[in-house]
Protein backbone atom coordinates (compact mmCIF):
# COMPACT_ATOMS: atom_id res chain seq x y z
CA UNK A 1 0.00 0.00 0.00
CA UNK A 2 2.82 2.42 0.84
CA UNK A 3 4.39 2.00 -2.63
CA UNK A 4 1.09 2.98 -4.29
CA UNK A 5 0.81 6.08 -2.11
CA UNK A 6 4.40 7.07 -2.88
CA UNK A 7 3.74 6.63 -6.61
CA UNK A 8 0.67 8.86 -6.45
CA UNK A 9 2.58 11.47 -4.44
CA UNK A 10 5.44 11.50 -6.95
CA UNK A 11 3.01 11.86 -9.86
CA UNK A 12 1.10 14.63 -8.10
CA UNK A 13 4.33 16.52 -7.30
CA UNK A 14 5.47 16.31 -10.95
CA UNK A 15 2.12 17.62 -12.22
CA UNK A 16 2.14 20.54 -9.80
CA UNK A 17 5.79 21.38 -10.56
CA UNK A 18 5.05 21.51 -14.28
CA UNK A 19 2.56 24.34 -13.62
CA UNK A 20 4.74 26.19 -11.09
CA UNK A 21 2.53 25.28 -8.14
CA UNK A 22 3.53 25.41 -4.50
CA UNK A 23 1.66 23.51 -1.78
CA UNK A 24 1.08 25.95 1.08
CA UNK A 25 -0.63 23.50 3.42
CA UNK A 26 -1.83 19.91 3.31
CA UNK A 27 -3.94 18.69 6.19
CA UNK A 28 -3.34 20.33 9.53
CA UNK A 29 -5.54 21.76 12.19
CA UNK A 30 -8.76 23.53 11.20
CA UNK A 31 -12.13 24.49 12.62
CA UNK A 32 -15.32 24.93 10.63
CA UNK A 33 -16.93 28.03 12.09
CA UNK A 34 -20.00 28.24 9.87
CA UNK A 35 -21.71 26.21 7.19
CA UNK A 36 -21.84 22.48 6.49
CA UNK A 37 -18.79 20.42 7.33
CA UNK A 38 -18.49 18.12 4.36
CA UNK A 39 -14.72 17.69 4.17
CA UNK A 40 -12.23 17.15 6.95
CA UNK A 41 -8.92 17.60 5.14
CA UNK A 42 -7.81 20.63 3.16
CA UNK A 43 -4.98 21.37 0.76
CA UNK A 44 -4.07 24.90 -0.34
CA UNK A 45 -1.99 25.16 -3.51
CA UNK A 46 -0.62 28.40 -4.92
CA UNK A 47 -0.07 28.82 -8.67
CA UNK A 48 1.86 31.68 -10.28
CA UNK A 49 -1.33 32.74 -12.08
CA UNK A 50 -5.02 31.85 -12.06
CA UNK A 51 -4.65 30.65 -15.66
CA UNK A 52 -1.84 28.23 -14.76
CA UNK A 53 -4.00 26.74 -12.02
CA UNK A 54 -6.90 26.22 -14.41
CA UNK A 55 -4.54 24.79 -17.06
CA UNK A 56 -3.18 22.33 -14.50
CA UNK A 57 -6.70 21.12 -13.71
CA UNK A 58 -7.54 20.62 -17.39
CA UNK A 59 -4.19 19.01 -18.26
CA UNK A 60 -4.06 15.43 -19.49
CA UNK A 61 -1.76 14.54 -16.58
CA UNK A 62 -4.15 15.81 -13.95
CA UNK A 63 -7.17 14.26 -15.66
CA UNK A 64 -5.41 10.88 -15.71
CA UNK A 65 -4.51 11.13 -12.01
CA UNK A 66 -8.05 12.25 -11.12
CA UNK A 67 -9.57 9.36 -13.09
CA UNK A 68 -7.33 6.93 -11.19
CA UNK A 69 -8.44 8.47 -7.86
CA UNK A 70 -12.12 8.18 -8.80
CA UNK A 71 -11.84 4.65 -10.18
CA UNK A 72 -10.12 3.45 -7.02
CA UNK A 73 -12.30 5.49 -4.65
CA UNK A 74 -9.16 7.04 -3.14
CA UNK A 75 -10.92 10.26 -2.21
CA UNK A 76 -13.53 12.83 -3.06
CA UNK A 77 -12.51 16.38 -3.92
CA UNK A 78 -14.09 19.77 -4.04
CA UNK A 79 -11.77 21.94 -6.10
CA UNK A 80 -12.08 25.72 -6.03
CA UNK A 81 -9.77 28.05 -7.95
CA UNK A 82 -9.52 31.52 -6.44
CA UNK A 83 -7.70 34.47 -7.92
CA UNK A 84 -5.90 36.63 -5.37
CA UNK A 85 -7.92 39.67 -4.47
CA UNK A 86 -7.10 42.77 -2.49
CA UNK A 87 -3.71 42.42 -0.88
CA UNK A 88 -4.22 45.23 1.62
CA UNK A 89 -6.92 45.00 4.29
CA UNK A 90 -9.74 47.49 3.95
CA UNK A 91 -9.56 50.04 6.76
CA UNK A 92 -12.58 50.43 9.03
CA UNK A 93 -14.42 53.73 8.71
N, CA, C and O atoms as a MOPAC input file, in Angstrom:
PM7 MOZYME 1SCF
protein

 N      0.82800 1    -1.19900 1     0.00000 1
 C      0.00000 1     0.00000 1     0.00000 1
 C      0.86800 1     1.25700 1     0.00000 1
 O      0.54900 1     2.22600 1    -0.68900 1
 N      1.94500 1     1.25100 1     0.75400 1
 C      2.81700 1     2.42000 1     0.84400 1
 C      3.42400 1     2.75400 1    -0.52000 1
 O      3.54800 1     3.93100 1    -0.85700 1
 N      3.80100 1     1.75500 1    -1.30500 1
 C      4.38700 1     2.00100 1    -2.62800 1
 C      3.38600 1     2.70300 1    -3.53900 1
 O      3.76600 1     3.59300 1    -4.30000 1
 N      2.11500 1     2.31700 1    -3.47200 1
 C      1.09000 1     2.97500 1    -4.29200 1
 C      0.93600 1     4.43200 1    -3.89400 1
 O      0.81600 1     5.30200 1    -4.75700 1
 N      0.93700 1     4.70700 1    -2.58600 1
 C      0.81200 1     6.07800 1    -2.11200 1
 C      1.99400 1     6.90100 1    -2.57400 1
 O      1.81500 1     8.02500 1    -3.04300 1
 N      3.19900 1     6.36700 1    -2.45100 1
 C      4.40300 1     7.07400 1    -2.88300 1
 C      4.34800 1     7.35600 1    -4.37800 1
 O      4.74400 1     8.43900 1    -4.80900 1
 N      3.87500 1     6.42300 1    -5.16700 1
 C      3.74200 1     6.62600 1    -6.61100 1
 C      2.77900 1     7.74800 1    -6.93300 1
 O      3.05100 1     8.57000 1    -7.80700 1
 N      1.65400 1     7.79100 1    -6.23400 1
 C      0.67300 1     8.86100 1    -6.44600 1
 C      1.25700 1    10.20600 1    -6.03100 1
 O      1.05600 1    11.21200 1    -6.71200 1
 N      1.97600 1    10.22400 1    -4.92100 1
 C      2.58200 1    11.46900 1    -4.44200 1
 C      3.61500 1    11.99500 1    -5.42400 1
 O      3.67400 1    13.19800 1    -5.68200 1
 N      4.42000 1    11.10900 1    -5.96700 1
 C      5.43500 1    11.50400 1    -6.94900 1
 C      4.77500 1    12.05500 1    -8.19900 1
 O      5.21500 1    13.07400 1    -8.73100 1
 N      3.73300 1    11.40500 1    -8.67300 1
 C      3.01000 1    11.86300 1    -9.86400 1
 C      2.36600 1    13.22400 1    -9.60900 1
 O      2.43500 1    14.12100 1   -10.44900 1
 N      1.74400 1    13.36600 1    -8.45000 1
 C      1.09800 1    14.63500 1    -8.09600 1
 C      2.12900 1    15.76400 1    -8.02700 1
 O      1.88000 1    16.86100 1    -8.52700 1
 N      3.27700 1    15.50300 1    -7.41400 1
 C      4.33000 1    16.51600 1    -7.30400 1
 C      4.83500 1    16.93900 1    -8.68000 1
 O      5.08400 1    18.12300 1    -8.90800 1
 N      4.98800 1    15.99100 1    -9.59300 1
 C      5.46600 1    16.30600 1   -10.94700 1
 C      4.44800 1    17.15400 1   -11.70500 1
 O      4.82200 1    18.08300 1   -12.42100 1
 N      3.17700 1    16.84100 1   -11.55200 1
 C      2.11600 1    17.61800 1   -12.22200 1
 C      2.11400 1    19.05000 1   -11.69200 1
 O      2.07100 1    19.99900 1   -12.47400 1
 N      2.16000 1    19.20800 1   -10.39400 1
 C      2.14300 1    20.54000 1    -9.80300 1
 C      3.38700 1    21.33500 1   -10.19000 1
 O      3.29400 1    22.52600 1   -10.48400 1
 N      4.53500 1    20.69200 1   -10.19200 1
 C      5.78500 1    21.37500 1   -10.55600 1
 C      5.73600 1    21.88500 1   -11.99000 1
 O      6.23400 1    22.97200 1   -12.28300 1
 N      5.14400 1    21.11200 1   -12.87200 1
 C      5.04600 1    21.51100 1   -14.28200 1
 C      4.30500 1    22.84600 1   -14.43200 1
 O      4.59200 1    23.61500 1   -15.34900 1
 N      3.36000 1    23.11700 1   -13.53900 1
 C      2.56200 1    24.33800 1   -13.61800 1
 C      3.00700 1    25.39500 1   -12.60100 1
 O      2.29700 1    26.37400 1   -12.36500 1
 N      4.17500 1    25.19400 1   -12.00600 1
 C      4.73800 1    26.18600 1   -11.09500 1
 C      4.03100 1    26.29000 1    -9.75900 1
 O      4.12500 1    27.31600 1    -9.08500 1
 N      3.32400 1    25.24200 1    -9.36700 1
 C      2.52800 1    25.28100 1    -8.13600 1
 C      3.38700 1    25.06200 1    -6.89700 1
 O      4.45700 1    24.45500 1    -6.94400 1
 N      2.87600 1    25.57700 1    -5.79800 1
 C      3.52500 1    25.40800 1    -4.50000 1
 C      2.45000 1    25.04400 1    -3.48900 1
 O      1.47200 1    25.77500 1    -3.33100 1
 N      2.62400 1    23.92300 1    -2.80400 1
 C      1.66100 1    23.50900 1    -1.77500 1
 C      1.93600 1    24.33500 1    -0.52300 1
 O      3.02600 1    24.27500 1     0.04600 1
 N      0.93100 1    25.10900 1    -0.10100 1
 C      1.07500 1    25.95500 1     1.08200 1
 C      0.72500 1    25.20000 1     2.35800 1
 O      1.35600 1    25.39800 1     3.39600 1
 N     -0.27200 1    24.34500 1     2.27800 1
 C     -0.62500 1    23.49900 1     3.42200 1
 C     -1.36000 1    22.25900 1     2.91500 1
 O     -2.09500 1    22.30100 1     1.92900 1
 N     -1.13800 1    21.17100 1     3.61700 1
 C     -1.82600 1    19.90900 1     3.31400 1
 C     -2.20100 1    19.30300 1     4.65400 1
 O     -1.33500 1    18.93400 1     5.44800 1
 N     -3.49500 1    19.20300 1     4.89700 1
 C     -3.93900 1    18.68600 1     6.18700 1
 C     -3.77800 1    19.75800 1     7.24700 1
 O     -3.86600 1    20.94800 1     6.94100 1
 N     -3.55000 1    19.36900 1     8.45300 1
 C     -3.33500 1    20.32800 1     9.52800 1
 C     -4.61900 1    20.65900 1    10.27100 1
 O     -5.71600 1    20.24500 1     9.89600 1
 N     -4.44200 1    21.39300 1    11.29900 1
 C     -5.54300 1    21.75900 1    12.18800 1
 C     -6.48000 1    22.75900 1    11.51400 1
 O     -6.03100 1    23.66200 1    10.80900 1
 N     -7.76500 1    22.59400 1    11.73400 1
 C     -8.75900 1    23.52600 1    11.19800 1
 C     -9.99600 1    23.47800 1    12.08200 1
 O    -10.16300 1    22.56800 1    12.89400 1
 N    -10.84500 1    24.45500 1    11.91600 1
 C    -12.12600 1    24.48600 1    12.61800 1
 C    -13.15400 1    25.11000 1    11.69100 1
 O    -12.96900 1    26.23100 1    11.21700 1
 N    -14.23200 1    24.39100 1    11.43300 1
 C    -15.32100 1    24.93300 1    10.63300 1
 C    -16.16300 1    25.80700 1    11.54700 1
 O    -16.74600 1    25.32500 1    12.51800 1
 N    -16.22200 1    27.08800 1    11.23100 1
 C    -16.93400 1    28.03300 1    12.08900 1
 C    -18.36100 1    28.27500 1    11.65000 1
 O    -19.20400 1    28.66700 1    12.45700 1
 N    -18.64300 1    28.04400 1    10.37000 1
 C    -20.00000 1    28.24400 1     9.87400 1
 C    -20.18500 1    27.42700 1     8.60800 1
 O    -19.24700 1    27.22500 1     7.83800 1
 N    -21.39600 1    26.96500 1     8.40700 1
 C    -21.70700 1    26.21400 1     7.19300 1
 C    -21.51400 1    24.71700 1     7.38900 1
 O    -21.00900 1    24.27200 1     8.42000 1
 N    -21.92800 1    23.94000 1     6.37700 1
 C    -21.83900 1    22.48300 1     6.49400 1
 C    -20.38300 1    22.02100 1     6.50400 1
 O    -19.52700 1    22.58900 1     5.82700 1
 N    -20.13200 1    20.99900 1     7.27300 1
 C    -18.78800 1    20.41600 1     7.32900 1
 C    -18.79500 1    19.13600 1     6.51100 1
 O    -19.08400 1    18.05500 1     7.02400 1
 N    -18.47500 1    19.27200 1     5.24700 1
 C    -18.49500 1    18.11700 1     4.35600 1
 C    -17.13000 1    17.45400 1     4.28900 1
 O    -17.04600 1    16.22700 1     4.24100 1
 N    -16.07400 1    18.22900 1     4.28500 1
 C    -14.72500 1    17.68700 1     4.16700 1
 C    -13.96000 1    17.90100 1     5.45900 1
 O    -14.23600 1    18.83900 1     6.20700 1
 N    -12.99400 1    17.02500 1     5.71900 1
 C    -12.22600 1    17.15200 1     6.94900 1
 C    -10.72100 1    17.21800 1     6.70000 1
 O     -9.92900 1    17.06600 1     7.63000 1
 N    -10.33400 1    17.44100 1     5.47100 1
 C     -8.91700 1    17.60200 1     5.13700 1
 C     -8.82500 1    18.60400 1     4.00300 1
 O     -9.56100 1    18.51700 1     3.02000 1
 N     -7.91900 1    19.55000 1     4.14800 1
 C     -7.81300 1    20.62600 1     3.16300 1
 C     -6.38900 1    20.75600 1     2.65800 1
 O     -5.42600 1    20.53400 1     3.39200 1
 N     -6.27600 1    21.12100 1     1.38700 1
 C     -4.98200 1    21.37100 1     0.76400 1
 C     -5.09100 1    22.72400 1     0.07700 1
 O     -6.04800 1    22.98000 1    -0.65500 1
 N     -4.11000 1    23.59100 1     0.31300 1
 C     -4.07300 1    24.89700 1    -0.34000 1
 C     -2.83100 1    24.91600 1    -1.22600 1
 O     -1.70800 1    24.72100 1    -0.76100 1
 N     -3.06700 1    25.15800 1    -2.52200 1
 C     -1.98600 1    25.16300 1    -3.50600 1
 C     -1.96200 1    26.52000 1    -4.18700 1
 O     -2.99700 1    27.02100 1    -4.62700 1
 N     -0.79500 1    27.10600 1    -4.27100 1
 C     -0.62100 1    28.40400 1    -4.92300 1
 C     -0.00500 1    28.19600 1    -6.30800 1
 O      0.98500 1    27.47800 1    -6.45500 1
 N     -0.59800 1    28.82700 1    -7.31500 1
 C     -0.06900 1    28.81600 1    -8.67300 1
 C      0.41400 1    30.22100 1    -9.00900 1
 O     -0.09800 1    31.19300 1    -8.45300 1
 N      1.38300 1    30.34700 1    -9.90200 1
 C      1.85800 1    31.68000 1   -10.28200 1
 C      0.74500 1    32.57700 1   -10.82800 1
 O      0.74600 1    33.78500 1   -10.59400 1
 N     -0.20000 1    31.98200 1   -11.55300 1
 C     -1.33100 1    32.74000 1   -12.08400 1
 C     -2.59000 1    31.88100 1   -12.00500 1
 O     -2.52100 1    30.65400 1   -11.92100 1
 N     -3.72300 1    32.54200 1   -12.03200 1
 C     -5.01600 1    31.85400 1   -12.06500 1
 C     -5.07200 1    30.91500 1   -13.26800 1
 O     -5.52300 1    29.77400 1   -13.16600 1
 N     -4.60100 1    31.42500 1   -14.41400 1
 C     -4.65100 1    30.64800 1   -15.65900 1
 C     -3.80900 1    29.37800 1   -15.56900 1
 O     -4.20500 1    28.34200 1   -16.10400 1
 N     -2.66200 1    29.43700 1   -14.90500 1
 C     -1.83900 1    28.23300 1   -14.76000 1
 C     -2.53400 1    27.20300 1   -13.87300 1
 O     -2.41500 1    26.00100 1   -14.10800 1
 N     -3.24900 1    27.66000 1   -12.87000 1
 C     -4.00000 1    26.74200 1   -12.01900 1
 C     -5.09800 1    26.03800 1   -12.78900 1
 O     -5.28500 1    24.82900 1   -12.65800 1
 N     -5.82600 1    26.80200 1   -13.59600 1
 C     -6.89600 1    26.21800 1   -14.41200 1
 C     -6.30300 1    25.26200 1   -15.44600 1
 O     -6.85000 1    24.18400 1   -15.68100 1
 N     -5.18900 1    25.65300 1   -16.06300 1
 C     -4.53700 1    24.78900 1   -17.06100 1
 C     -4.07900 1    23.48100 1   -16.42800 1
 O     -4.17100 1    22.42400 1   -17.05300 1
 N     -3.59300 1    23.54300 1   -15.20700 1
 C     -3.17700 1    22.32600 1   -14.50300 1
 C     -4.37000 1    21.38900 1   -14.34600 1
 O     -4.26800 1    20.19300 1   -14.61800 1
 N     -5.49600 1    21.93500 1   -13.90800 1
 C     -6.69500 1    21.11600 1   -13.70600 1
 C     -7.13900 1    20.44500 1   -15.00200 1
 O     -7.52900 1    19.27700 1   -14.99300 1
 N     -7.08400 1    21.17300 1   -16.11600 1
 C     -7.54500 1    20.61800 1   -17.39400 1
 C     -6.47400 1    19.83600 1   -18.14400 1
 O     -6.73300 1    19.33500 1   -19.23800 1
 N     -5.27600 1    19.72100 1   -17.57600 1
 C     -4.19100 1    19.00700 1   -18.25700 1
 C     -4.47300 1    17.51100 1   -18.32700 1
 O     -5.18100 1    16.95500 1   -17.48800 1
 N     -3.91000 1    16.88200 1   -19.33100 1
 C     -4.05900 1    15.42700 1   -19.49300 1
 C     -3.49200 1    14.69600 1   -18.27800 1
 O     -4.05500 1    13.69100 1   -17.84300 1
 N     -2.39200 1    15.18800 1   -17.73400 1
 C     -1.75700 1    14.53600 1   -16.58000 1
 C     -2.67100 1    14.55400 1   -15.35700 1
 O     -2.82900 1    13.54600 1   -14.66900 1
 N     -3.26800 1    15.71800 1   -15.10100 1
 C     -4.15400 1    15.80900 1   -13.94500 1
 C     -5.40400 1    14.96500 1   -14.16600 1
 O     -5.84700 1    14.25700 1   -13.26200 1
 N     -5.96400 1    15.04100 1   -15.35700 1
 C     -7.17400 1    14.26200 1   -15.65900 1
 C     -6.93800 1    12.76900 1   -15.46300 1
 O     -7.80500 1    12.06100 1   -14.94900 1
 N     -5.75900 1    12.29000 1   -15.87600 1
 C     -5.41300 1    10.87600 1   -15.70600 1
 C     -5.31400 1    10.52300 1   -14.21700 1
 O     -5.84300 1     9.49900 1   -13.78400 1
 N     -4.64300 1    11.36200 1   -13.44400 1
 C     -4.50700 1    11.12600 1   -12.00700 1
 C     -5.87000 1    11.17700 1   -11.31300 1
 O     -6.14800 1    10.36200 1   -10.43300 1
 N     -6.71700 1    12.12900 1   -11.70600 1
 C     -8.05100 1    12.25000 1   -11.11700 1
 C     -8.91500 1    11.03300 1   -11.45900 1
 O     -9.67000 1    10.54800 1   -10.61700 1
 N     -8.80200 1    10.54700 1   -12.68800 1
 C     -9.57100 1     9.36200 1   -13.09200 1
 C     -9.14500 1     8.15200 1   -12.26200 1
 O     -9.98400 1     7.35200 1   -11.84800 1
 N     -7.84000 1     8.02000 1   -12.02000 1
 C     -7.32600 1     6.92900 1   -11.18700 1
 C     -7.92000 1     7.03200 1    -9.78400 1
 O     -8.38000 1     6.03600 1    -9.22500 1
 N     -7.91000 1     8.24500 1    -9.21500 1
 C     -8.44300 1     8.47400 1    -7.86500 1
 C     -9.91500 1     8.08400 1    -7.79600 1
 O    -10.34600 1     7.42500 1    -6.85000 1
 N    -10.67600 1     8.49200 1    -8.79700 1
 C    -12.11600 1     8.18300 1    -8.80400 1
 C    -12.38300 1     6.69000 1    -8.98300 1
 O    -13.21200 1     6.11000 1    -8.28200 1
 N    -11.67100 1     6.07800 1    -9.93000 1
 C    -11.84200 1     4.64600 1   -10.18000 1
 C    -11.57200 1     3.81400 1    -8.93300 1
 O    -12.27200 1     2.84000 1    -8.65800 1
 N    -10.55700 1     4.20900 1    -8.19100 1
 C    -10.12300 1     3.44600 1    -7.02000 1
 C    -10.70900 1     3.97200 1    -5.71000 1
 O    -10.33400 1     3.52800 1    -4.62500 1
 N    -11.62700 1     4.91900 1    -5.83000 1
 C    -12.29900 1     5.49100 1    -4.65500 1
 C    -11.29600 1     5.92500 1    -3.58400 1
 O    -11.48300 1     5.67200 1    -2.39400 1
 N    -10.22600 1     6.58600 1    -4.03800 1
 C     -9.16400 1     7.03800 1    -3.14400 1
 C     -9.59700 1     8.26900 1    -2.36000 1
 O     -9.13600 1     8.47700 1    -1.23700 1
 N    -10.46700 1     9.08200 1    -2.92900 1
 C    -10.92200 1    10.26400 1    -2.20800 1
 C    -11.88800 1    11.06500 1    -3.05000 1
 O    -11.97600 1    10.89200 1    -4.26600 1
 N    -12.60100 1    11.93300 1    -2.39000 1
 C    -13.53200 1    12.82800 1    -3.05600 1
 C    -13.00300 1    14.24300 1    -2.89100 1
 O    -12.56500 1    14.62400 1    -1.80600 1
 N    -13.04100 1    15.01100 1    -3.94700 1
 C    -12.50900 1    16.37600 1    -3.91700 1
 C    -13.58500 1    17.40200 1    -4.18600 1
 O    -14.57300 1    17.13700 1    -4.87200 1
 N    -13.37200 1    18.56600 1    -3.63600 1
 C    -14.08600 1    19.76900 1    -4.03600 1
 C    -12.97900 1    20.75800 1    -4.36200 1
 O    -12.24900 1    21.20300 1    -3.47600 1
 N    -12.86100 1    21.09700 1    -5.63500 1
 C    -11.76500 1    21.94400 1    -6.09700 1
 C    -12.28600 1    23.33700 1    -6.40600 1
 O    -13.23000 1    23.49200 1    -7.18100 1
 N    -11.68300 1    24.33800 1    -5.81100 1
 C    -12.08000 1    25.72000 1    -6.03400 1
 C    -10.83400 1    26.50000 1    -6.41400 1
 O     -9.83300 1    26.45500 1    -5.69900 1
 N    -10.88300 1    27.20800 1    -7.52200 1
 C     -9.77000 1    28.05400 1    -7.94900 1
 C    -10.13700 1    29.48700 1    -7.59700 1
 O    -11.20300 1    29.97300 1    -7.97200 1
 N     -9.25800 1    30.15500 1    -6.88100 1
 C     -9.52300 1    31.52100 1    -6.43600 1
 C     -8.37300 1    32.41400 1    -6.89000 1
 O     -7.20500 1    32.11600 1    -6.64400 1
 N     -8.72100 1    33.50400 1    -7.55000 1
 C     -7.70000 1    34.47200 1    -7.92500 1
 C     -7.46600 1    35.41000 1    -6.74900 1
 O     -8.41700 1    35.82900 1    -6.08800 1
 N     -6.21900 1    35.73900 1    -6.48800 1
 C     -5.89500 1    36.63200 1    -5.36700 1
 C     -6.64200 1    37.94800 1    -5.52400 1
 O     -6.71300 1    38.51200 1    -6.61600 1
 N     -7.18400 1    38.41700 1    -4.44100 1
 C     -7.92300 1    39.66700 1    -4.46800 1
 C     -7.10200 1    40.78200 1    -3.86000 1
 O     -5.88900 1    40.85500 1    -4.05600 1
 N     -7.76100 1    41.63900 1    -3.13100 1
 C     -7.09800 1    42.77300 1    -2.48600 1
 C     -5.97200 1    42.27600 1    -1.58100 1
 O     -6.17600 1    41.38000 1    -0.76200 1
 N     -4.82000 1    42.84500 1    -1.72900 1
 C     -3.70500 1    42.42200 1    -0.88400 1
 C     -3.60400 1    43.24000 1     0.38700 1
 O     -2.94700 1    42.81700 1     1.33900 1
 N     -4.23100 1    44.39100 1     0.42600 1
 C     -4.22000 1    45.23200 1     1.61900 1
 C     -5.59200 1    45.18000 1     2.27400 1
 O     -6.61300 1    45.27400 1     1.59200 1
 N     -5.61800 1    45.03200 1     3.60200 1
 C     -6.91800 1    44.99500 1     4.28900 1
 C     -7.62500 1    46.33600 1     4.14800 1
 O     -6.99600 1    47.39400 1     4.15000 1
 N     -8.93900 1    46.26800 1     4.02700 1
 C     -9.74400 1    47.49200 1     3.95300 1
 C     -9.83000 1    48.07500 1     5.34200 1
 O    -10.14800 1    47.36900 1     6.29800 1
 N     -9.54900 1    49.35800 1     5.46200 1
 C     -9.55700 1    50.03500 1     6.76400 1
 C    -10.99700 1    50.32400 1     7.19800 1
 O    -11.84000 1    50.70900 1     6.38800 1
 N    -11.25200 1    50.13300 1     8.47400 1
 C    -12.57600 1    50.43000 1     9.02900 1
 C    -12.82300 1    51.92900 1     8.96900 1
 O    -11.89700 1    52.73000 1     9.10300 1
 N    -14.05900 1    52.29300 1     8.76900 1
 C    -14.41900 1    53.73400 1     8.70600 1
 C    -14.82700 1    54.24200 1    10.04000 1
 O    -15.15900 1    55.41900 1    10.17700 1

